[in-house]
CSV table of C-alpha atoms and ligand atoms in Angstrom, one decimal:
chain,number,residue,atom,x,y,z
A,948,UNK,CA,-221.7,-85.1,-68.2
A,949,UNK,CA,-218.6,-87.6,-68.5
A,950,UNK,CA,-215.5,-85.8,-70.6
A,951,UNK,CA,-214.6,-87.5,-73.5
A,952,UNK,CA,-211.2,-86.7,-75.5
A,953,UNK,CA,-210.1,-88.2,-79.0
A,954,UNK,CA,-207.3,-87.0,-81.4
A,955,UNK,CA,-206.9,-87.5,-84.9
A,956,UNK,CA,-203.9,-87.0,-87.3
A,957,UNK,CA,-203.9,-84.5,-90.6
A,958,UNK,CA,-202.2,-87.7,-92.4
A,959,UNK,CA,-204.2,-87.0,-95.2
A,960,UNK,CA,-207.7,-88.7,-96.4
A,961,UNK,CA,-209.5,-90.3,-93.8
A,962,UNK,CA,-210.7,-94.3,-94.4
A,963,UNK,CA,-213.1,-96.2,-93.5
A,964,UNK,CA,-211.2,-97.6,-90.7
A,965,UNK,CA,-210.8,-94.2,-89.3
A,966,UNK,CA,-214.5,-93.4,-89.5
A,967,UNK,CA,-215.6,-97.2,-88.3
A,968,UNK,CA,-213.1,-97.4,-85.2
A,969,UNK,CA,-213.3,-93.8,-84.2
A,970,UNK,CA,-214.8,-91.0,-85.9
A,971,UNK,CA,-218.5,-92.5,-86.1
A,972,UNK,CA,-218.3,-93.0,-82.2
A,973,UNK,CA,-217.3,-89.2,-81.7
A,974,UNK,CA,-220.2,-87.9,-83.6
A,975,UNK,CA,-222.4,-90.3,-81.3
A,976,UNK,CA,-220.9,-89.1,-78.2
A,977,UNK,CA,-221.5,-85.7,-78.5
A,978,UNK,CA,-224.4,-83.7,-76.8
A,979,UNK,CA,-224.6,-86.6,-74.3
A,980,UNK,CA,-220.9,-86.0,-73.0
A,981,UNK,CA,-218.6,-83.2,-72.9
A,982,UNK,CA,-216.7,-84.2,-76.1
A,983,UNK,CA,-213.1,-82.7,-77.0
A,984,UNK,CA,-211.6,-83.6,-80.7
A,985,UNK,CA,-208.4,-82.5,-81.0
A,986,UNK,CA,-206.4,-82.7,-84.6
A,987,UNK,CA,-203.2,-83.5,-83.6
A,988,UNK,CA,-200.3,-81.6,-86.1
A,989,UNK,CA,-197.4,-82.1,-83.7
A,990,UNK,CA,-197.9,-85.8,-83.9
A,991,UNK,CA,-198.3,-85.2,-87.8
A,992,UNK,CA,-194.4,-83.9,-87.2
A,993,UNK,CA,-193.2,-87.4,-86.6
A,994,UNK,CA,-194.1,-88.6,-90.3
A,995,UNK,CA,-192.0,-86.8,-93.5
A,996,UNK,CA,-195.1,-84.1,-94.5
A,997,UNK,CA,-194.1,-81.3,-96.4
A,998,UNK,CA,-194.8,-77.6,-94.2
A,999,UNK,CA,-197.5,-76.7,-96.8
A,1000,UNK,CA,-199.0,-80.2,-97.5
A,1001,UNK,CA,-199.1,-80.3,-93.7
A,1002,UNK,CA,-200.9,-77.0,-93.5
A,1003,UNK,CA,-203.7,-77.9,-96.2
A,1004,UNK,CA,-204.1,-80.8,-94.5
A,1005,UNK,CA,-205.1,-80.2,-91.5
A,1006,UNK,CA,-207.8,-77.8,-92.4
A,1007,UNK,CA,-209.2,-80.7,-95.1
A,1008,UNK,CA,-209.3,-83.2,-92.2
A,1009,UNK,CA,-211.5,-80.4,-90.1
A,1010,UNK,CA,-213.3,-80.4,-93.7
A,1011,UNK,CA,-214.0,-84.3,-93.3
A,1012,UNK,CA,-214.8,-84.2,-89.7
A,1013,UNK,CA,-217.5,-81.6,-89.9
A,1014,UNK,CA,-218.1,-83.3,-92.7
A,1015,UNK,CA,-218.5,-86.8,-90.7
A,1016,UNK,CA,-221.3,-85.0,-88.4
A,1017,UNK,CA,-219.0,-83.2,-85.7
A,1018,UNK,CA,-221.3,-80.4,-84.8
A,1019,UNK,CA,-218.5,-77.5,-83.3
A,1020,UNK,CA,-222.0,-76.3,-81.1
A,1021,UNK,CA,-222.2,-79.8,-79.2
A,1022,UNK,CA,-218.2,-80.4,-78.9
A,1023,UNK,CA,-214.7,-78.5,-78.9
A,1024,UNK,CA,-213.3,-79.3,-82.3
A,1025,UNK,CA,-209.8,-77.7,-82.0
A,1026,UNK,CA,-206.0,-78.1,-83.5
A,1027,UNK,CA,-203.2,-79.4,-81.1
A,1028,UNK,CA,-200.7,-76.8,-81.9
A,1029,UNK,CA,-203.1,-73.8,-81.3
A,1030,UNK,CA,-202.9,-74.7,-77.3
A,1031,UNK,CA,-199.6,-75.0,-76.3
A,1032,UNK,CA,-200.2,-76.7,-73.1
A,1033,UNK,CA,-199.9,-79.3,-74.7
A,1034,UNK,CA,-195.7,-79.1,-75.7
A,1035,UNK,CA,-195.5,-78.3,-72.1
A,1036,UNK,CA,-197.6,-80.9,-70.5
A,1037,UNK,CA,-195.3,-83.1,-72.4
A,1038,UNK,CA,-191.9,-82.0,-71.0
A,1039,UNK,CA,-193.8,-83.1,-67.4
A,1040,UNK,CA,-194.8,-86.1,-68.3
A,1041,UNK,CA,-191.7,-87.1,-70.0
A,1042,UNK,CA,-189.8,-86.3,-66.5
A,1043,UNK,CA,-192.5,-89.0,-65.0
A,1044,UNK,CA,-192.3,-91.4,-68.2
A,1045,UNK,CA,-189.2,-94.4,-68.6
A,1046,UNK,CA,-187.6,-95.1,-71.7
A,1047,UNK,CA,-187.8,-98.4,-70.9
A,1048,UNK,CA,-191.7,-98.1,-71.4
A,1049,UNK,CA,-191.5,-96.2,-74.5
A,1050,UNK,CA,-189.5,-99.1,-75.9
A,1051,UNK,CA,-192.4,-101.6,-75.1
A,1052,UNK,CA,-194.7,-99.2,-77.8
A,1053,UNK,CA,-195.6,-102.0,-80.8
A,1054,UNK,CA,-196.1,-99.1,-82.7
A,1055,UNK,CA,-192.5,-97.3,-82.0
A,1056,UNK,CA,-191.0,-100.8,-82.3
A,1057,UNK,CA,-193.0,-101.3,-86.2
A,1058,UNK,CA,-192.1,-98.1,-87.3
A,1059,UNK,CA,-188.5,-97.7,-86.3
A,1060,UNK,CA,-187.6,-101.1,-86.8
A,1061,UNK,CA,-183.7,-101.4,-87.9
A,1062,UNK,CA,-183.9,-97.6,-88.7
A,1063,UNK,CA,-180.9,-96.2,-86.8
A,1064,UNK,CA,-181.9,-92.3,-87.4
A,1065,UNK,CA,-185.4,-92.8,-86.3
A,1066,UNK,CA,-186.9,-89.7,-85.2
A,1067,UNK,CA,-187.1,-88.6,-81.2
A,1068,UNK,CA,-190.4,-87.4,-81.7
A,1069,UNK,CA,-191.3,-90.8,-82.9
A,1070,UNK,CA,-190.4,-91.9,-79.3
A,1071,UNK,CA,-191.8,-89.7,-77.2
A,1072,UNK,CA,-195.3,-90.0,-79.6
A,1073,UNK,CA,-197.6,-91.8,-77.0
A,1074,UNK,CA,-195.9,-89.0,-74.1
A,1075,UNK,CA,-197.4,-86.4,-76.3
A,1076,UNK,CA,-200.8,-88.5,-76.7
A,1077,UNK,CA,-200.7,-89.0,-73.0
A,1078,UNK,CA,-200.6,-85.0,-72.5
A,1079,UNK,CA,-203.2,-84.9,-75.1
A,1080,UNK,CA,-205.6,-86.9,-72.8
A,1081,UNK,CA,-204.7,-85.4,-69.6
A,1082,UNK,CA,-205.1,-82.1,-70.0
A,1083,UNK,CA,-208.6,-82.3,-70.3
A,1084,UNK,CA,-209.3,-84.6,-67.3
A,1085,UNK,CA,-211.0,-86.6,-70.0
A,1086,UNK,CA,-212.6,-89.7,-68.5
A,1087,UNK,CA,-213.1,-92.0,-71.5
A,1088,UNK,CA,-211.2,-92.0,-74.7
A,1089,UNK,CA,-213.3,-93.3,-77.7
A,1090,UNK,CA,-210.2,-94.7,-80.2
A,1091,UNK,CA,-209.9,-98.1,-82.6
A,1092,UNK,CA,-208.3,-100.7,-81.4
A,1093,UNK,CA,-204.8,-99.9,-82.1
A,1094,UNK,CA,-204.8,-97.0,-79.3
A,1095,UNK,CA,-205.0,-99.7,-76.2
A,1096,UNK,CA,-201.7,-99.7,-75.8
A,1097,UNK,CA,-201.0,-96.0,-75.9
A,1098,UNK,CA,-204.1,-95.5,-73.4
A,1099,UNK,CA,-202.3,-97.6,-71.1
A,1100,UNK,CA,-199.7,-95.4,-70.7
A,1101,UNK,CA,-201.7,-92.5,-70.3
A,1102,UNK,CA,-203.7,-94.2,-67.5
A,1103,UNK,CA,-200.2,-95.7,-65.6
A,1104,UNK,CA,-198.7,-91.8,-66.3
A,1105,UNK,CA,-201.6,-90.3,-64.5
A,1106,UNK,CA,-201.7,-92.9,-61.7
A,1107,UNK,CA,-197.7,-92.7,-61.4
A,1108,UNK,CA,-198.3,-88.5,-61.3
A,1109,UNK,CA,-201.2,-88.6,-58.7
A,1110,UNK,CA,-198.9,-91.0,-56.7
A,1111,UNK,CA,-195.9,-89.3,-56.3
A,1112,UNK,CA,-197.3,-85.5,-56.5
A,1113,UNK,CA,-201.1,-86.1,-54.7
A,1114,UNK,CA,-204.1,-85.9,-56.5
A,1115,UNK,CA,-204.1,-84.0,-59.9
A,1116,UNK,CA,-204.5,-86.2,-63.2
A,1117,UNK,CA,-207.9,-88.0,-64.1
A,1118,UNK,CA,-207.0,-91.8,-65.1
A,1119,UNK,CA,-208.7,-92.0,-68.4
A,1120,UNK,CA,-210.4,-95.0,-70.0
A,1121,UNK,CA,-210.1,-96.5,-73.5
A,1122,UNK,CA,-213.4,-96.9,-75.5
A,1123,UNK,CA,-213.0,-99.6,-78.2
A,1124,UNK,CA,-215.9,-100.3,-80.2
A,1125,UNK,CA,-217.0,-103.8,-80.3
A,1126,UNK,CA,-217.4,-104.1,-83.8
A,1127,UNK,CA,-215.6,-101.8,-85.9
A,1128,UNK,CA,-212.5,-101.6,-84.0
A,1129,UNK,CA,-209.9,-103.2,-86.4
A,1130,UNK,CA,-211.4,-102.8,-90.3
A,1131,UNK,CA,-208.7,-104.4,-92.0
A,1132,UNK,CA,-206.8,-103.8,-95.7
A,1133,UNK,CA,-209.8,-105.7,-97.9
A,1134,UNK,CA,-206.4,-106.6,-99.9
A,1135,UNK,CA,-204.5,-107.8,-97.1
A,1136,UNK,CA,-207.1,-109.0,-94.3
A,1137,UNK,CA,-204.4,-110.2,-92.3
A,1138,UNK,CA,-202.9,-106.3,-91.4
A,1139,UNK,CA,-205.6,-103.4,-91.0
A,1140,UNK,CA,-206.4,-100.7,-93.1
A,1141,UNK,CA,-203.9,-97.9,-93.0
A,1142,UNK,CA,-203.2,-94.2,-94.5
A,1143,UNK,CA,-199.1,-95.6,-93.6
A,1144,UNK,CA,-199.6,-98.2,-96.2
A,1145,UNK,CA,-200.1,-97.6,-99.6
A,1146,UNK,CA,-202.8,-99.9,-100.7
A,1147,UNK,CA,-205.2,-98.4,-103.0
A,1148,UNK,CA,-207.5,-101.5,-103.5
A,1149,UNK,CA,-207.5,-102.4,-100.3
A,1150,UNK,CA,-208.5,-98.8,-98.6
A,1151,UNK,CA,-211.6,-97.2,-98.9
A,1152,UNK,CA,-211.5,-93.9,-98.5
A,1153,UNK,CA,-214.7,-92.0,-96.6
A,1154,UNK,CA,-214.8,-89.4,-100.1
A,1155,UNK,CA,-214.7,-92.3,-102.5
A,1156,UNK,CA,-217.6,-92.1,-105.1
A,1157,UNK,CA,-219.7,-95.2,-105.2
A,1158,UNK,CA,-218.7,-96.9,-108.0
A,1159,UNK,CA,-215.2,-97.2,-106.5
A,1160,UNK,CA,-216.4,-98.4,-103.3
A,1161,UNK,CA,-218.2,-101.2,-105.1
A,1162,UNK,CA,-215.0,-102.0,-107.5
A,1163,UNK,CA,-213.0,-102.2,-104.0
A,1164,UNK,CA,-215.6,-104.5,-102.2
A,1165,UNK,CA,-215.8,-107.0,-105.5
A,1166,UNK,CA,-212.1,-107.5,-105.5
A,1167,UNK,CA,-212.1,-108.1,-101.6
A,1168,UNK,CA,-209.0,-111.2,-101.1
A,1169,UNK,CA,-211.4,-113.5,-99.5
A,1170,UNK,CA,-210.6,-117.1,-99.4
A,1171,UNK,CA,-211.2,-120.3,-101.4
A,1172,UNK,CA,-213.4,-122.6,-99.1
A,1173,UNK,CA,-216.7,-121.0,-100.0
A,1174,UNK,CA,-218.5,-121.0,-96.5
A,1175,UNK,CA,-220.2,-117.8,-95.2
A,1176,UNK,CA,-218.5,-117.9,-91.3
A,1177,UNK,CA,-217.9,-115.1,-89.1
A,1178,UNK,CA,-214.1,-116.2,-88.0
A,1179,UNK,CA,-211.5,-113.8,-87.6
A,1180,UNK,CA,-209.1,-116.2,-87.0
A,1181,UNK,CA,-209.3,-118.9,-90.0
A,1182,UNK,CA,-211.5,-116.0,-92.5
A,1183,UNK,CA,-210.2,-112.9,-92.1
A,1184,UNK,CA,-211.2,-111.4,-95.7
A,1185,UNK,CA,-214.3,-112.6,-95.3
A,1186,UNK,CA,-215.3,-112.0,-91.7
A,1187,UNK,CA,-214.1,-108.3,-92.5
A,1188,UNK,CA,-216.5,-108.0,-95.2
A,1189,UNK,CA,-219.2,-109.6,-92.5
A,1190,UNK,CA,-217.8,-107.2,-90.0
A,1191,UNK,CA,-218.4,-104.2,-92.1
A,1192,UNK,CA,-221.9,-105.1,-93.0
A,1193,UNK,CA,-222.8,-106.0,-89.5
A,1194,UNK,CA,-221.7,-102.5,-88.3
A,1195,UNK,CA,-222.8,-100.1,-91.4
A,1196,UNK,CA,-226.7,-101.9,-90.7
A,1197,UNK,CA,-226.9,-102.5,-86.7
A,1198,UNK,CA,-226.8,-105.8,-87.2
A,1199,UNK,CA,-224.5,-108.1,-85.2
A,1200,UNK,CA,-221.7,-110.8,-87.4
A,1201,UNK,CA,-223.0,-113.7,-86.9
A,1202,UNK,CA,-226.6,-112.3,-87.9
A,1203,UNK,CA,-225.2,-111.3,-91.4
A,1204,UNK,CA,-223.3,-114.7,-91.5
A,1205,UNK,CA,-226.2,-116.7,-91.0
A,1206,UNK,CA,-227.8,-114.6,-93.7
A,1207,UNK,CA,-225.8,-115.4,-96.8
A,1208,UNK,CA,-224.9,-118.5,-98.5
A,1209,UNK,CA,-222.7,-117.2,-101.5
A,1210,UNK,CA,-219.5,-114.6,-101.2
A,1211,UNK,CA,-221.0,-112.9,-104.2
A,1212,UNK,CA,-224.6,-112.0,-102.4
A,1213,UNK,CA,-222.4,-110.5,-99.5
A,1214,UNK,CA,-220.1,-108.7,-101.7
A,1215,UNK,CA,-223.1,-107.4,-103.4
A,1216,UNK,CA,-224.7,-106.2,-100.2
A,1217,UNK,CA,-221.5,-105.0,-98.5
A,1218,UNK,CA,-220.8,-102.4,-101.3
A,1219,UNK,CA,-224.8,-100.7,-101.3
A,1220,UNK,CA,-224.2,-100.5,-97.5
A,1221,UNK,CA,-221.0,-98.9,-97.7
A,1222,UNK,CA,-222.0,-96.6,-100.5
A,1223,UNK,CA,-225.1,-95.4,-98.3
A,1224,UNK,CA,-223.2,-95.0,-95.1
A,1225,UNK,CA,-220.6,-92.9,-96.9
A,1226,UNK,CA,-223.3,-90.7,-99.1
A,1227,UNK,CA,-224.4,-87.8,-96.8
A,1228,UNK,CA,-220.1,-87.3,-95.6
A,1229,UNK,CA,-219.6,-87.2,-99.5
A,1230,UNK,CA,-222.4,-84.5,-99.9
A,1231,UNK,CA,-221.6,-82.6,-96.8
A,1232,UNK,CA,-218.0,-82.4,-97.7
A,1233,UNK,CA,-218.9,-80.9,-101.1
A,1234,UNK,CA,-221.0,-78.1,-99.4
A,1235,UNK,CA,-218.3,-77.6,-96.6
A,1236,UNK,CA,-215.4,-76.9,-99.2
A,1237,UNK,CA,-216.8,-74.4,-100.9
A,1238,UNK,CA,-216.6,-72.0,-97.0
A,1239,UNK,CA,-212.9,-72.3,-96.0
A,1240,UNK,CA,-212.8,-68.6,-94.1
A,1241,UNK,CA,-216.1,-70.2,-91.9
A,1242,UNK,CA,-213.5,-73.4,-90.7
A,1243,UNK,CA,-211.2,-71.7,-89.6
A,1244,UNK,CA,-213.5,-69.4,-87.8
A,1245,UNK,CA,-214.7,-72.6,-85.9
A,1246,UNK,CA,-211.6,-73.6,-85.7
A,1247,UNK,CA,-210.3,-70.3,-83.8
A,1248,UNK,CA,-213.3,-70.7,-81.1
A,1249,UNK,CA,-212.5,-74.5,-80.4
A,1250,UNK,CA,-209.1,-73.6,-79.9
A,1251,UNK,CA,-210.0,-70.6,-77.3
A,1252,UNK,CA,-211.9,-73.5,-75.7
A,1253,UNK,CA,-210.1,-75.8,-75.3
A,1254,UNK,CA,-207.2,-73.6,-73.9
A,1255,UNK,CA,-209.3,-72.6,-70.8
A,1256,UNK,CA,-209.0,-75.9,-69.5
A,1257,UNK,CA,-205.9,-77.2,-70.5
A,1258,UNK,CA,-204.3,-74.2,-69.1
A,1259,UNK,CA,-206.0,-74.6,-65.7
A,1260,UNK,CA,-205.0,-78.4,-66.2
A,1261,UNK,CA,-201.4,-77.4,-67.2
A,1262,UNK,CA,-200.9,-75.1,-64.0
A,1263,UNK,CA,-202.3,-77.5,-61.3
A,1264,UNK,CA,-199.6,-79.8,-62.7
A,1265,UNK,CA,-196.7,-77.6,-62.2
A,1266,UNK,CA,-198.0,-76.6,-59.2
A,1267,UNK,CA,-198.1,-80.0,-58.2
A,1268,UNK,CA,-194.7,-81.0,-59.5
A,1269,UNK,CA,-193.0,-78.5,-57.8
A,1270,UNK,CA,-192.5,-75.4,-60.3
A,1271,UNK,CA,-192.5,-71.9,-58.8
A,1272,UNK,CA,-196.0,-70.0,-59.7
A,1273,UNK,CA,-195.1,-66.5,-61.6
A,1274,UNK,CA,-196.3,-63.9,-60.0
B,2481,LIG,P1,-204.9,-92.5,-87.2
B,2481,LIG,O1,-205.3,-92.5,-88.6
B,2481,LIG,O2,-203.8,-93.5,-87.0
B,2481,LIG,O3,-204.6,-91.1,-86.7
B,2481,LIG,O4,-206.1,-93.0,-86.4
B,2481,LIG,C1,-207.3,-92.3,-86.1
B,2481,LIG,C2,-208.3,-93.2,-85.4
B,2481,LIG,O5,-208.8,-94.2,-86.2
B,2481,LIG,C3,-207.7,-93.9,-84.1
B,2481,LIG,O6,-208.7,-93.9,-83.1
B,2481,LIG,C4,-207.4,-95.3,-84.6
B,2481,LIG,O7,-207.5,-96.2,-83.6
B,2481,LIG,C5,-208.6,-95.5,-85.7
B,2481,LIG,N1,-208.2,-96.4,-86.7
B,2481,LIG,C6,-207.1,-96.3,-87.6
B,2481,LIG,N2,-207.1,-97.3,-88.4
B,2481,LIG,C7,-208.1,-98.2,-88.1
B,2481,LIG,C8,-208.6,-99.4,-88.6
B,2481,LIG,N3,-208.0,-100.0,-89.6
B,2481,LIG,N4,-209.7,-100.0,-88.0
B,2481,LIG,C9,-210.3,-99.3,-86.9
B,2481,LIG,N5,-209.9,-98.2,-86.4
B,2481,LIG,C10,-208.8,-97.6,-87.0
B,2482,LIG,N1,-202.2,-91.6,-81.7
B,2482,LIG,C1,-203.5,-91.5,-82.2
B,2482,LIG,C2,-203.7,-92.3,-83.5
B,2482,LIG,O1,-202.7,-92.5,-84.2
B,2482,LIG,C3,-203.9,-90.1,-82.4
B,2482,LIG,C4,-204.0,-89.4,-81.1
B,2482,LIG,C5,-203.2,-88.4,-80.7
B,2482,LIG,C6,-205.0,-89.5,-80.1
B,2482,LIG,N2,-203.5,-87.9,-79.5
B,2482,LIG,C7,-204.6,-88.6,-79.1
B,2482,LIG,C8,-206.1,-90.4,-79.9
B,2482,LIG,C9,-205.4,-88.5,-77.9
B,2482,LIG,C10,-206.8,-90.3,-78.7
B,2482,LIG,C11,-206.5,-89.3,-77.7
B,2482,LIG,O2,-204.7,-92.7,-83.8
């Protein structure tokens, strides 16, 4: 069985984008792949989240993942800061990382743009991401599309490590869905959806009930030329909305496309479809809450898991690098 490795941050309620570009892939890789989902806290240090907000947090994103149909007996479901491999993984790779390639990060350069007291952490993000991946010799990494370029710098990190210090790190590759990959704000079409951006109509949220779902796919910003198209480029409200029916039904875009004649009909049809994707996550999550102690049970065995092979991981590095074994 091929590893697998993902990450998730406890930013708070998970959206459709979230479940479309990553979360639904996870659930479908597991049993058929030795799958490792890891909620990342630390990275959830680099945003302002109060201690206590972080803390519920992270156990309510567990909540939605379990709730999203990762089964803790087919895949290590575990919390970054409970294996501490993977703070010292870091300080390695950041002794094989340049700041010059940390400055090329889009996503560093968005969020610290003229901000002179931008955080460290914020930095050295995609190090820690890199550490997440490579302690767990994972093979493919199933994220949305705005991962690629922090995959890349796992995969050139490992290659650079194996390089200079033999063979130790697995080179990992990105899994990008190939529909799904970038759901975008149905307010703004031109920028994706995103917890960072505070856009109530435009983000559905996985726990939404159905009537707001529907409200939110009704006032979709589509555009005024009236054609049913699948074009990303010159229709990006409204290849979104073809998008998310395409992959909420099995169907491919330019099947749905072909299928409608009015924005209306598609609206109509996007919203049921979205409603009945989301209805089981809704129900399980309601069933899941009402068990905290059992979470964090799972939680605890993931955790004991996933720090028998990062910590094997962890020492062949050092090894490698040059530290002195204890004895
Ligand atoms: P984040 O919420 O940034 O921790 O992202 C968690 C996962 O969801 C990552 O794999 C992202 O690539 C994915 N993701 C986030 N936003 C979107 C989006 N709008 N469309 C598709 N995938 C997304
Ligand atoms: N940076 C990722 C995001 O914002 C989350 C993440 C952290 C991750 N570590 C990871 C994703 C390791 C995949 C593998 O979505």
């Amino acid at each position: 069985m091929s590893r697998v490795l993902s990450g998730l941050q406890p930013s708070g309620d998970l959206h459709l984008g979230n479940y479309l570009g990553a979360i639904r892939n996870w659930v479908a890789d597991q049993g058929a792949h030795d799958a490792f989902y890891c909620i990342v806290d630390l990275h959830a240090l680099t945003l302002d989240i109060d201690p206590a907000e972080l803390r519920t947090r992270t156990h309510e994103t567990a909540l939605d993942l379990l709730a999203a149909g990762l089964d803790p007996a087919r895949c290590t479901l575990f919390v970054q800061s409970h294996v501490p491999e993977h703070a010292q993984m870091t300080w390695l790779l950041e002794c094989i990382a340049t700041m010059g390639e940390l400055r090329r990060m889009t996503q560093f350069k968005e969020k610290s743009a003229g901000n002179d007291s931008v955080r460290v952490g914020l930095f050295t993000y995609p190090v820690l991401m890199s550490a997440d991946i490579l302690l767990y010799d994972a093979e493919r990494v199933p994220v949305g599309d705005d991962q690629r370029q922090h995959l890349e710098l796992a995969r050139e990190l490992a290659i650079r490590f194996n390089h200079r210090f033999g063979p130790t790190l697995v080179v990992p590759e990105a899994s990008i869905p190939s529909v799904g990959a970038r759901v975008m704000d149905l307010q703004h079409p031109e920028r994706k959806m995103s917890k960072s951006v505070n856009s109530p109509l435009g983000t559905i949220l996985i726990l939404d009930d159905p009537a707001d779902i529907i409200r939110k796919v009704k006032k979709a910003v589509t555009d005024t030329d009236g054609e049913v198209r699948y074009d990303r480029e010159a229709k990006p409200g409204l290849s979104n909305l073809v998008e998310l029916l395409a992959v909420s039904t099995g169907r491919t875009p330019a099947d749905v496309a072909g299928a409608y004649e009015r924005y209306g009909d598609l609206k109509n049809d996007v919203g049921e479809a979205l409603v009945e994707l989301l209805r089981p996550l809704r129900e399980r999550r309601a069933e899941l809450a009402a068990d905290p102690g059992e979470v964090a049970d799972l939680l605890a065995v993931g955790a004991d898991k996933a720090r028998s092979t990062a910590s094997a991981t962890y020492q062949r590095a050092a090894r490698a690098i040059g530290l002195l074994s204890p004895a």
